[in-house]
Short mmCIF file of C-alpha atoms and ligand atoms in Angstrom, two decimals:
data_model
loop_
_atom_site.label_atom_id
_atom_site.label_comp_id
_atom_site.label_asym_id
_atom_site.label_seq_id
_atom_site.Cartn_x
_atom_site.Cartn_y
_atom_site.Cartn_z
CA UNK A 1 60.27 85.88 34.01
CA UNK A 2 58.94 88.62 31.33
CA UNK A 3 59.69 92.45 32.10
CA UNK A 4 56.93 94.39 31.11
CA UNK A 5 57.91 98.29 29.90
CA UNK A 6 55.37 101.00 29.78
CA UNK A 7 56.90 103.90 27.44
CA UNK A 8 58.84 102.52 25.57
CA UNK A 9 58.38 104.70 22.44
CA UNK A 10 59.60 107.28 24.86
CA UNK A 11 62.67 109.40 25.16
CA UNK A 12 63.73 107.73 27.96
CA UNK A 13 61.98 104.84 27.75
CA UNK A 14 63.43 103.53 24.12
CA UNK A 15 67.12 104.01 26.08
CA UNK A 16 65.60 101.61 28.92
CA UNK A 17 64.59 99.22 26.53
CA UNK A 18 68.23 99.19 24.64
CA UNK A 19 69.68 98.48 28.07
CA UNK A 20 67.01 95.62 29.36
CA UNK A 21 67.54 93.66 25.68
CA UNK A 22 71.03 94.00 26.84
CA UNK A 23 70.00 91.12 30.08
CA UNK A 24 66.74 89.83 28.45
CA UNK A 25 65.92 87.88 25.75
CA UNK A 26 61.87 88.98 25.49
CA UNK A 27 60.20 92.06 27.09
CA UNK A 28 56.39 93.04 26.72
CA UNK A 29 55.71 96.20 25.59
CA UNK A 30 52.60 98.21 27.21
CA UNK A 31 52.57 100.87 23.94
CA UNK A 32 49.83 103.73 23.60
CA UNK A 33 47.13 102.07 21.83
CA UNK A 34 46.37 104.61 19.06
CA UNK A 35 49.40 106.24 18.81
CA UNK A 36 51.49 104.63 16.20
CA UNK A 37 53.17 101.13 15.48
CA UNK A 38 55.27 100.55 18.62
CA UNK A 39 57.42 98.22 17.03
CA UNK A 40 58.27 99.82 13.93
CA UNK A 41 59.28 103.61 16.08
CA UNK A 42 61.50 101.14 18.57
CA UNK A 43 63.09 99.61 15.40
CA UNK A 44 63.50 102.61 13.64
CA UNK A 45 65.31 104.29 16.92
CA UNK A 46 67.64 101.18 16.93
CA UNK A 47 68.64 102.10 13.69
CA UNK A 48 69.08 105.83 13.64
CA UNK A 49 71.40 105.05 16.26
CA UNK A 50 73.40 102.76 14.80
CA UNK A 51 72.84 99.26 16.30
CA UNK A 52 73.85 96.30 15.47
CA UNK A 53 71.91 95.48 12.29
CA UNK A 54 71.66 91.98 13.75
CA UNK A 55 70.60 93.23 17.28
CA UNK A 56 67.61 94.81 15.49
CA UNK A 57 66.44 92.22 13.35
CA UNK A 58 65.74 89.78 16.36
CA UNK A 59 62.94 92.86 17.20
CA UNK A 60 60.31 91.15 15.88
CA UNK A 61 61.07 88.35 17.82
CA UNK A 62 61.67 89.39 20.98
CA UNK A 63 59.33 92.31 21.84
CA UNK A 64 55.61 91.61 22.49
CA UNK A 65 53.33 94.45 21.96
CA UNK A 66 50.40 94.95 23.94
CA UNK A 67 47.94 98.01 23.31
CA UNK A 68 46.98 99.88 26.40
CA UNK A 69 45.66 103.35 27.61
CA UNK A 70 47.37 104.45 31.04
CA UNK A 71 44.29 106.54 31.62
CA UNK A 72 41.86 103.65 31.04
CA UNK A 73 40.10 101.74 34.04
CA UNK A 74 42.43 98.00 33.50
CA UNK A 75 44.71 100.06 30.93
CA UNK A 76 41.81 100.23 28.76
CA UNK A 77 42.20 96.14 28.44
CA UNK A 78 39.62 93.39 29.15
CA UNK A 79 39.03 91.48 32.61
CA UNK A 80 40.42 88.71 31.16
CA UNK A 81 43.14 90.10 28.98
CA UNK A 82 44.06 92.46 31.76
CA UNK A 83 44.19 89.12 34.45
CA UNK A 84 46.57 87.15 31.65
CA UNK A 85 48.75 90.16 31.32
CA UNK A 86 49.26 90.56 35.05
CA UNK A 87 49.91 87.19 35.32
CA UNK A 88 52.55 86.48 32.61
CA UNK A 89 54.85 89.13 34.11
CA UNK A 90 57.51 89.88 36.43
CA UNK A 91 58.93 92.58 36.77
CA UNK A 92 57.11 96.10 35.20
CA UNK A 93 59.05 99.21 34.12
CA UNK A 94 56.68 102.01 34.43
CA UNK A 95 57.96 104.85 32.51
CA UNK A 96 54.91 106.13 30.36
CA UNK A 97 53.86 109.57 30.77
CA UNK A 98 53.22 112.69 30.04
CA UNK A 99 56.29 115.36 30.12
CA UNK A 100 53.74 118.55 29.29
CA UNK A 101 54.96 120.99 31.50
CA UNK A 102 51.78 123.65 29.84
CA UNK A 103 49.38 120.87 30.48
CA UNK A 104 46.55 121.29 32.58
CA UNK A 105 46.14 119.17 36.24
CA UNK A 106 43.33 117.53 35.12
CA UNK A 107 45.06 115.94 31.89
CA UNK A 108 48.20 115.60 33.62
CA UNK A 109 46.52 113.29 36.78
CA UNK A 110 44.76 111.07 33.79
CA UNK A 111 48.15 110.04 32.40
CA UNK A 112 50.65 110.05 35.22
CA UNK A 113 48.15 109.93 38.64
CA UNK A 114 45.87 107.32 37.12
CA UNK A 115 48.33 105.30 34.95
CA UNK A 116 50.31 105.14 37.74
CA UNK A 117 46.89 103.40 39.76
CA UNK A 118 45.86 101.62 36.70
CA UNK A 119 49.74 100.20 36.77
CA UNK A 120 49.82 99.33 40.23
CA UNK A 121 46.41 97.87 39.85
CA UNK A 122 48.19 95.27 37.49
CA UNK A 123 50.80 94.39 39.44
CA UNK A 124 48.80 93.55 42.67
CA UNK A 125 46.44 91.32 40.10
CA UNK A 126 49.47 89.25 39.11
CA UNK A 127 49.96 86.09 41.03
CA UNK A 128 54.08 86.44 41.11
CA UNK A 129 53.87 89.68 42.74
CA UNK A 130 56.08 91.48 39.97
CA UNK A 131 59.19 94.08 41.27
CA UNK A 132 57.64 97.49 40.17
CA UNK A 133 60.19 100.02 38.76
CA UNK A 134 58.38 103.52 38.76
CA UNK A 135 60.15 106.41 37.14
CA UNK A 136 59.27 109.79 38.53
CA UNK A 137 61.29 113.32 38.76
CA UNK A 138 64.01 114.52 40.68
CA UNK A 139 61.33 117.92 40.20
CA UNK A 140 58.57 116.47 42.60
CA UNK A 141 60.70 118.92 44.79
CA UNK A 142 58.80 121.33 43.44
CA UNK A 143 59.05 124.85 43.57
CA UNK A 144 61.65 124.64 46.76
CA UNK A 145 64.29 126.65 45.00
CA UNK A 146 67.36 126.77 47.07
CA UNK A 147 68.91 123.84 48.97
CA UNK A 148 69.09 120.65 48.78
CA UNK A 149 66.42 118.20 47.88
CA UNK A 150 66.99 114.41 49.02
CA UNK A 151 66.10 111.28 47.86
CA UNK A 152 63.98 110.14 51.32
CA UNK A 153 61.96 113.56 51.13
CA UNK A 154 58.19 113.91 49.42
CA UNK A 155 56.59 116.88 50.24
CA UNK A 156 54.70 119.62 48.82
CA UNK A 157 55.37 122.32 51.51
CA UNK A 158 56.58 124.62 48.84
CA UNK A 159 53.93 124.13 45.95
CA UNK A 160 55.12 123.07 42.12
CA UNK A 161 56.44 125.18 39.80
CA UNK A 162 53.49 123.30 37.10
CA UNK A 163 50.54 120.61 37.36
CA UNK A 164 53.46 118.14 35.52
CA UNK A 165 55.76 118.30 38.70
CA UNK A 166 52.51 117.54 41.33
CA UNK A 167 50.87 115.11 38.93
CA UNK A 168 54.17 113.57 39.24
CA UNK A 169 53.98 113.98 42.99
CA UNK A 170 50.90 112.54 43.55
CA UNK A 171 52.05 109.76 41.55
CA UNK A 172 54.77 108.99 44.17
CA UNK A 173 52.28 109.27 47.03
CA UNK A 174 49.81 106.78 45.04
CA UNK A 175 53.43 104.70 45.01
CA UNK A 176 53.91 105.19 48.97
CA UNK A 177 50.44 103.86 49.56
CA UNK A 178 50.34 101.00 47.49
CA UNK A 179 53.65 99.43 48.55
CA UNK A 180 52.56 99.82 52.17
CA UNK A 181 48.83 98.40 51.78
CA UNK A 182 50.51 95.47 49.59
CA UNK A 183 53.61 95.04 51.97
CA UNK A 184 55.24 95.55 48.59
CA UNK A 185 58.84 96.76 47.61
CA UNK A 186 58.67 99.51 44.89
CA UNK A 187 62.00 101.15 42.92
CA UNK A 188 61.24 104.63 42.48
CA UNK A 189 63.95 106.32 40.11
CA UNK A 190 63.62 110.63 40.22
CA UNK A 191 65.83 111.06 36.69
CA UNK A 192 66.52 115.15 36.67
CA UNK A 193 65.95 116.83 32.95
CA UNK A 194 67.29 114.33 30.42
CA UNK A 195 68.94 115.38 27.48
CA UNK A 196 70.76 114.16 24.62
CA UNK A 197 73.67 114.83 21.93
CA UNK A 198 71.72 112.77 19.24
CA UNK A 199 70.46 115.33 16.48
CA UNK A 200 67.10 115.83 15.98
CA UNK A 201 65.19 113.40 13.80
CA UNK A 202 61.46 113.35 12.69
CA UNK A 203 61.34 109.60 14.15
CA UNK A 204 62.52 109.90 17.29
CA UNK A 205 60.83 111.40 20.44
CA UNK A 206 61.52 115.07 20.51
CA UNK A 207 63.82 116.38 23.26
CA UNK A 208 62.59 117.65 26.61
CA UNK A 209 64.03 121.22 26.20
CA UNK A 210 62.87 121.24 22.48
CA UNK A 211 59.66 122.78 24.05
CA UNK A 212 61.16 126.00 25.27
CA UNK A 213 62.31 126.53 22.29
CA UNK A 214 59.21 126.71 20.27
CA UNK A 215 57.71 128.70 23.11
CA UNK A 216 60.23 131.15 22.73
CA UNK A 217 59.78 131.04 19.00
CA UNK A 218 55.61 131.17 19.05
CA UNK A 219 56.15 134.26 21.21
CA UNK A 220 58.56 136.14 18.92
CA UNK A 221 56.12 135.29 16.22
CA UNK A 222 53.06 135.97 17.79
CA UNK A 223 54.87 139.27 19.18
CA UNK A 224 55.24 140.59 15.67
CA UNK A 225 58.46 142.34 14.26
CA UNK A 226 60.46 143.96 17.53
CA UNK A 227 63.82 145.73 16.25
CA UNK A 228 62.12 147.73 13.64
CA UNK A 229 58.73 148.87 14.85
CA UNK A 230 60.70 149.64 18.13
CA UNK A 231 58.48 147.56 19.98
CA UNK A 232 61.63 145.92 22.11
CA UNK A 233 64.62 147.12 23.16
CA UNK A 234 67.57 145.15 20.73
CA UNK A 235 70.39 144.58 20.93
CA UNK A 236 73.24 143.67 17.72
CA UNK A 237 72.90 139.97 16.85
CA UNK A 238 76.15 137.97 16.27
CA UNK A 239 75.36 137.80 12.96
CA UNK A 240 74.05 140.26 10.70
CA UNK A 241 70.62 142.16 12.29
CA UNK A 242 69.51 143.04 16.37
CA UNK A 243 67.29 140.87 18.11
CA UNK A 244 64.98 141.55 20.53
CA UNK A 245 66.07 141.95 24.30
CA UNK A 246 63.68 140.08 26.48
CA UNK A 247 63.89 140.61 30.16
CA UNK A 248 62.90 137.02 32.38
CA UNK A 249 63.43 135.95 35.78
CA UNK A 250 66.32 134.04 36.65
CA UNK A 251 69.05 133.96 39.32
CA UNK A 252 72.62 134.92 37.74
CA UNK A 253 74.07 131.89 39.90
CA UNK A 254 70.91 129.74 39.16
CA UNK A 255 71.58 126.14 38.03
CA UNK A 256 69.47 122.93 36.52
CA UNK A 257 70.44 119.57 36.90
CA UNK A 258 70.76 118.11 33.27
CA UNK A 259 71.71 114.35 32.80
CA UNK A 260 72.02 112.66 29.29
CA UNK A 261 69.57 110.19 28.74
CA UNK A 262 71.39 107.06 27.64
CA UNK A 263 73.57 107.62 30.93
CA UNK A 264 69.99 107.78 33.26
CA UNK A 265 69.23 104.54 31.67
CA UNK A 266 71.95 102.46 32.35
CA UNK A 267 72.33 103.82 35.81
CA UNK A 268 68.81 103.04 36.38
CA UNK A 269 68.69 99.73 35.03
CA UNK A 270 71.63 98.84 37.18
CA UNK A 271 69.79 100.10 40.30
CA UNK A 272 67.32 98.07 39.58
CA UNK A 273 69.36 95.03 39.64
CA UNK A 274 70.16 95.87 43.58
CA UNK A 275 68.56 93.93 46.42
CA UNK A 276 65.36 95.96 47.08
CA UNK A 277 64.79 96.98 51.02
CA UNK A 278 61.22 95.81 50.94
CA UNK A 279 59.69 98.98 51.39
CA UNK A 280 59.96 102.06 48.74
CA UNK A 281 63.51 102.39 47.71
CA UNK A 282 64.09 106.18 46.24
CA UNK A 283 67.00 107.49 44.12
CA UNK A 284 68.09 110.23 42.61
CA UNK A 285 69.00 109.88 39.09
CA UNK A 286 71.18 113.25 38.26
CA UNK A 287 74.48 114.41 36.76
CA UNK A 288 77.11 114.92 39.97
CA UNK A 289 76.99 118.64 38.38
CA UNK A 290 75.07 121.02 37.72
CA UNK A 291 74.88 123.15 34.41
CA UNK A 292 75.07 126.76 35.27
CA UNK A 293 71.87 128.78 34.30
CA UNK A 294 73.61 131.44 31.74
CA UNK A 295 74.67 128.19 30.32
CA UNK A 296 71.07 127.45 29.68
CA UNK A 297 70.39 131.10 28.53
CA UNK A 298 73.37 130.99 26.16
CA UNK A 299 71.48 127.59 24.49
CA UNK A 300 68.35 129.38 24.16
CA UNK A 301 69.93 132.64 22.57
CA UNK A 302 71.58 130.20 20.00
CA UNK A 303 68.06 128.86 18.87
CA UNK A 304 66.32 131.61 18.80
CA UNK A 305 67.04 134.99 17.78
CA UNK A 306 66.46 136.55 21.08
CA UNK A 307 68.74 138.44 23.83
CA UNK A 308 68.01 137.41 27.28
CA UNK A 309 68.58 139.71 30.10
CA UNK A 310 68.37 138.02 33.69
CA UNK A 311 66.31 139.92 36.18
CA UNK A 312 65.16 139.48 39.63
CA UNK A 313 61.87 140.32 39.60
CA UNK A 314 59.29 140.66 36.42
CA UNK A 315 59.48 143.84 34.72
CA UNK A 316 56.67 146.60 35.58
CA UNK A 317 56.23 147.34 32.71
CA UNK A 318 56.92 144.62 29.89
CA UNK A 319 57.30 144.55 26.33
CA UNK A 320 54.91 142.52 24.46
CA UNK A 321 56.99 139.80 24.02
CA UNK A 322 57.72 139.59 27.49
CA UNK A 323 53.82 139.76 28.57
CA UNK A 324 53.71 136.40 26.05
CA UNK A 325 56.75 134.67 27.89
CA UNK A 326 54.33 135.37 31.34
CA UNK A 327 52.24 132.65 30.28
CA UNK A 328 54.67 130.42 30.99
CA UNK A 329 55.68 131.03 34.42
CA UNK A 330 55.88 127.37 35.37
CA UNK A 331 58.61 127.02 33.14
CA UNK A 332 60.80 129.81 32.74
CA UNK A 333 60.82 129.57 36.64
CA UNK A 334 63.50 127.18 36.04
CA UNK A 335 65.89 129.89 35.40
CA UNK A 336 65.66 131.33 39.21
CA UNK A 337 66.13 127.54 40.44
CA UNK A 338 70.18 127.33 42.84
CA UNK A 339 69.11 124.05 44.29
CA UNK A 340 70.93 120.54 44.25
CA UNK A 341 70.11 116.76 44.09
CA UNK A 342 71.39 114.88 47.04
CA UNK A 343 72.53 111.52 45.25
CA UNK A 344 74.41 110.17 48.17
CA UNK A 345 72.37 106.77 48.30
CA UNK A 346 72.87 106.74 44.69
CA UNK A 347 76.80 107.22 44.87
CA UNK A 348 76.92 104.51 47.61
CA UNK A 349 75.59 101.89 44.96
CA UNK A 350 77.55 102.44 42.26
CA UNK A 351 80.12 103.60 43.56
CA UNK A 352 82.45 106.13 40.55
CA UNK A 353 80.55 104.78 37.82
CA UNK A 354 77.83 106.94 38.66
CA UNK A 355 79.21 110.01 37.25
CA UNK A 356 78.84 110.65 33.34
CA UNK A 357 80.93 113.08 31.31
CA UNK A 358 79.80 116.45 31.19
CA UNK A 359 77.13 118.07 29.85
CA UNK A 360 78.21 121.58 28.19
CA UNK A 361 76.68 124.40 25.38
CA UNK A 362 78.20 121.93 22.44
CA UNK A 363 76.37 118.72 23.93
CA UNK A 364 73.13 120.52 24.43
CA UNK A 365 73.76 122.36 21.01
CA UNK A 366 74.22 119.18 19.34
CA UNK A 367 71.02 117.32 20.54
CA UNK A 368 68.83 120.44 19.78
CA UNK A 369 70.33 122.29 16.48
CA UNK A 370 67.85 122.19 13.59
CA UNK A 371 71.28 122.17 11.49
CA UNK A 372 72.17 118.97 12.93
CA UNK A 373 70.25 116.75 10.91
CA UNK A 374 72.98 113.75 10.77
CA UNK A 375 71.06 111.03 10.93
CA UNK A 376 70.07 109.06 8.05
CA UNK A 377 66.87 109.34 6.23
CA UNK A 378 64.62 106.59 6.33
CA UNK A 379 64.65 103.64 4.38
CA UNK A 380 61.26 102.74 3.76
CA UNK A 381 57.81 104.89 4.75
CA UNK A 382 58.51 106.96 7.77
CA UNK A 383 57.05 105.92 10.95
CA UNK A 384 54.41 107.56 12.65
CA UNK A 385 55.45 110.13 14.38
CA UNK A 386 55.13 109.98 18.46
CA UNK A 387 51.92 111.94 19.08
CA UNK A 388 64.69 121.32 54.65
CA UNK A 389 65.38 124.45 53.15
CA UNK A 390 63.92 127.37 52.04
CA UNK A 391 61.00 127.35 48.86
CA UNK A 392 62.67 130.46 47.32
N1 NAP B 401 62.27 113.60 29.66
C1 NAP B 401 62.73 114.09 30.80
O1 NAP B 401 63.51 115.03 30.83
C2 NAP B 401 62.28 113.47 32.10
C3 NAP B 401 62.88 113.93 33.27
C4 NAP B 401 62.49 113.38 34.49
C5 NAP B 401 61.54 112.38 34.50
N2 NAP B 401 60.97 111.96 33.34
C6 NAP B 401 59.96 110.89 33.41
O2 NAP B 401 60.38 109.84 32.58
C7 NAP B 401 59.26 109.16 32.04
C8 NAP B 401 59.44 109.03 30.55
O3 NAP B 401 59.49 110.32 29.98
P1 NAP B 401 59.93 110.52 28.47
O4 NAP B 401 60.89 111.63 28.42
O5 NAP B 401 60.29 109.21 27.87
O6 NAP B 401 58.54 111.04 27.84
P2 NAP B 401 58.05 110.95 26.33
O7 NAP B 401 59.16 110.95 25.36
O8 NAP B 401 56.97 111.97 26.19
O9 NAP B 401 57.40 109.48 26.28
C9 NAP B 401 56.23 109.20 26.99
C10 NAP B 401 55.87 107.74 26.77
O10 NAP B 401 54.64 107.47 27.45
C11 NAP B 401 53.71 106.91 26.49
N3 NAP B 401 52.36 107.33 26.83
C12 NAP B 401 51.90 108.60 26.96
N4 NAP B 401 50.58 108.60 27.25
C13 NAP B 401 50.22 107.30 27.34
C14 NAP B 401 48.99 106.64 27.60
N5 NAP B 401 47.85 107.33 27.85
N6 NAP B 401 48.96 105.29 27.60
C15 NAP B 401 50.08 104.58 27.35
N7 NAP B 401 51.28 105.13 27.09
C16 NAP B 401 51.34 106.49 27.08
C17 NAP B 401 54.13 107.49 25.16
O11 NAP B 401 53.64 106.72 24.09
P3 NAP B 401 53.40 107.47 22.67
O12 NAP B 401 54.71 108.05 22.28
O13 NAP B 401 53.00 106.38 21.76
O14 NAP B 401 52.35 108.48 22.90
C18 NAP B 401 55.66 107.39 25.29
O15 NAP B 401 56.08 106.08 25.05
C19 NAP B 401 58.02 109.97 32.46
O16 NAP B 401 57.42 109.32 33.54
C20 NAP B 401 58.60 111.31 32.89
O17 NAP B 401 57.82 111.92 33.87
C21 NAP B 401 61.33 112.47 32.14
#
């Protein structure tokens, strides 16, 4: 029966797809109408990462491409197209989305609150009653920043940190509802912040933490020059010059959950092979450890010339480049974040294999470096590129 993957041009999802070609010979492909050739970005990521050169030339053959817009009333497909989809599939892989953690609620509930409806719409159309595989965050947790957060728990007691972790939240409620008004088993997989070793490439999705980066960067920029108009303290760089000293909340024993993406999708695919219970089935997808937050800090000080100085509360009186960084609260309020994953259900699975290999500076430096530009070029004309405990 055909699998049906939404995302698939996606960081995550283009790993999901390499692992379901590994069990089936077609998929369909539910690309973002408008936003590129879907087939030439998934090709081009097959190459870039070195597969088989006769892996990716039965592409063409094996992936059907169907234009859709998650936000769209019938995924922006006719009544009849949208009743022949539905009915040719089953099984449906639901990992399109949108990752902006500065977007707005309003934008963020079109693409992951509605998709997810629009989704489910389609798979209660379809006459074989297709398995639905939703991906959502281990962060619809929210801003509960101690503890432990477990894979039976949905709640929004303690608020979100940004609209991307309750549009993802109200995504898994939308889930809830559906599977018990349909009688319907759903797989919901709650990946933590994915992450990668592969360099940087113009073709390929950019990575999730590239984002804090150029946040970091816009502000130094749109701060102006720090060390020599004295506008920051600074402090000597490692190299020649001082940068800036910028003062941001964060917990000295604070730690994020990081998981590299290839790893997420094989464990995830392999969950989905299990027997479902019939009702929602929820797992945690996350690395058995955490990466310690100075960690983190010592990444960000390596892309961008910047000191960070962990405090516990916001400065009273802040530079100008840490006024900018305010902006972003829902995001640098990662940094003050000491709480785990429970992954028992997880663990009881899959047993060992559920553990990856560890996630350190170099593998995070590697995946993000602007210097790391190992990939190959490309061959032809580039493709286009991919538009129970306490809160705190
Ligand atoms: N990345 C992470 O660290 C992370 C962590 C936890 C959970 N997740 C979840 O994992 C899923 C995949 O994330 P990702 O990292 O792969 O994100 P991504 O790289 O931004 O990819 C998003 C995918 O969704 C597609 N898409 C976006 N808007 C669409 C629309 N209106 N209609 C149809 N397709 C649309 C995109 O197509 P185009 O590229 O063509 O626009 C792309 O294929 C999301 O549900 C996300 O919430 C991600």
């Amino acid at each position: 029966m055909q699998v049906a993957l939404t995302g698939a041009t996606g960081f995550l999802g283009l790993r999901l797809l390499r692992r379901l070609l590994d069990t089936h010979r077609s998929l369909t492909l539910l690309a973002h109408a408008g936003s590129g050739n879907a087939l030439r970005r998934v090709t081009r990521y097959f190459e870039l990462t070195g597969a088989p050169a006769a892996l990716t030339a039965t592409l063409p053959d094996r992936l059907r491409v169907v234009e859709t817009d998650l936000a769209l009333p019938r995924l922006g497909l006719s009544e009849r197209a949208f009743q022949e989809l539905a009915d040719g599939i089953g099984t449906i892989w639901h990992s399109a989305g949108s990752i902006n953690l500065e977007g707005d609620l309003p934008e963020l509930r079109r693409t992951n609150v509605e998709g997810t409806r629009h989704v489910l719409e389609l798979a209660a159309a379809s006459r074989l009653r297709p398995r639905v595989h939703h991906v959502s965050t281990a962060f619809v947790a929210g801003a509960r920043r101690e503890g432990v957060a477990y894979e039976d728990e949905l709640k929004d007691t303690c608020g979100f940190e940004n609209a991307y972790e309750r549009s993802k939240y109200e995504a898994e409620l939308l889930v809830h509802a559906w599977s018990r008004e349909h009688g319907r088993p759903v797989l919901v997989l709650r990946p933590s912040i994915l992450v990668t070793d592969l360099p940087p490439h113009p073709d390929l999705p950019a990575h999730p933490l590239l984002v804090i980066e150029r946040i970091l960067r816009d502000a130094l920029r749109a701060a102006g020059p720090q060390c020599d108009s004295g506008a920051s303290p600074c402090v000597p760089g490692s190299h020649a010059g001082r940068r800036p000293r910028v003062r941001m909340v964060g917990h000295p024993h604070g730690r994020l959950n990081l998981l590299q993406v290839e790893h997420a999708a094989e464990v995830m695919v392999r969950l989905a092979g299990r027997t479902p219970s019939g009702g929602v089935d929820t797992y945690h997808v996350v690395h058995d450890r955490d990466v310690p937050v100075p960690t983190v800090v010592a990444l960000l000080e390596r892309l961008v010339p910047l000191s960070v100085e962990l405090v516990a509360d916001r400065p009273g009186t802040p530079s100008a480049l840490e006024a900018l960084l305010d902006f972003y609260p829902g995001m640098t309020a990662y940094l003050a974040h000491r709480r785990r994953f429970d992954d028992t259900r997880v663990r009881a699975l899959l047993g060992p294999s559920a553990a990856s290999s560890r996630v350190d500076l170099d593998y995070l430096w590697s995946g993000l470096s602007p210097h790391a530009r190992l990939l190959p070029g490309p061959p032809g004309p580039p493709a286009t590129p991919s538009a129970s405990a306490r809160c705190a």
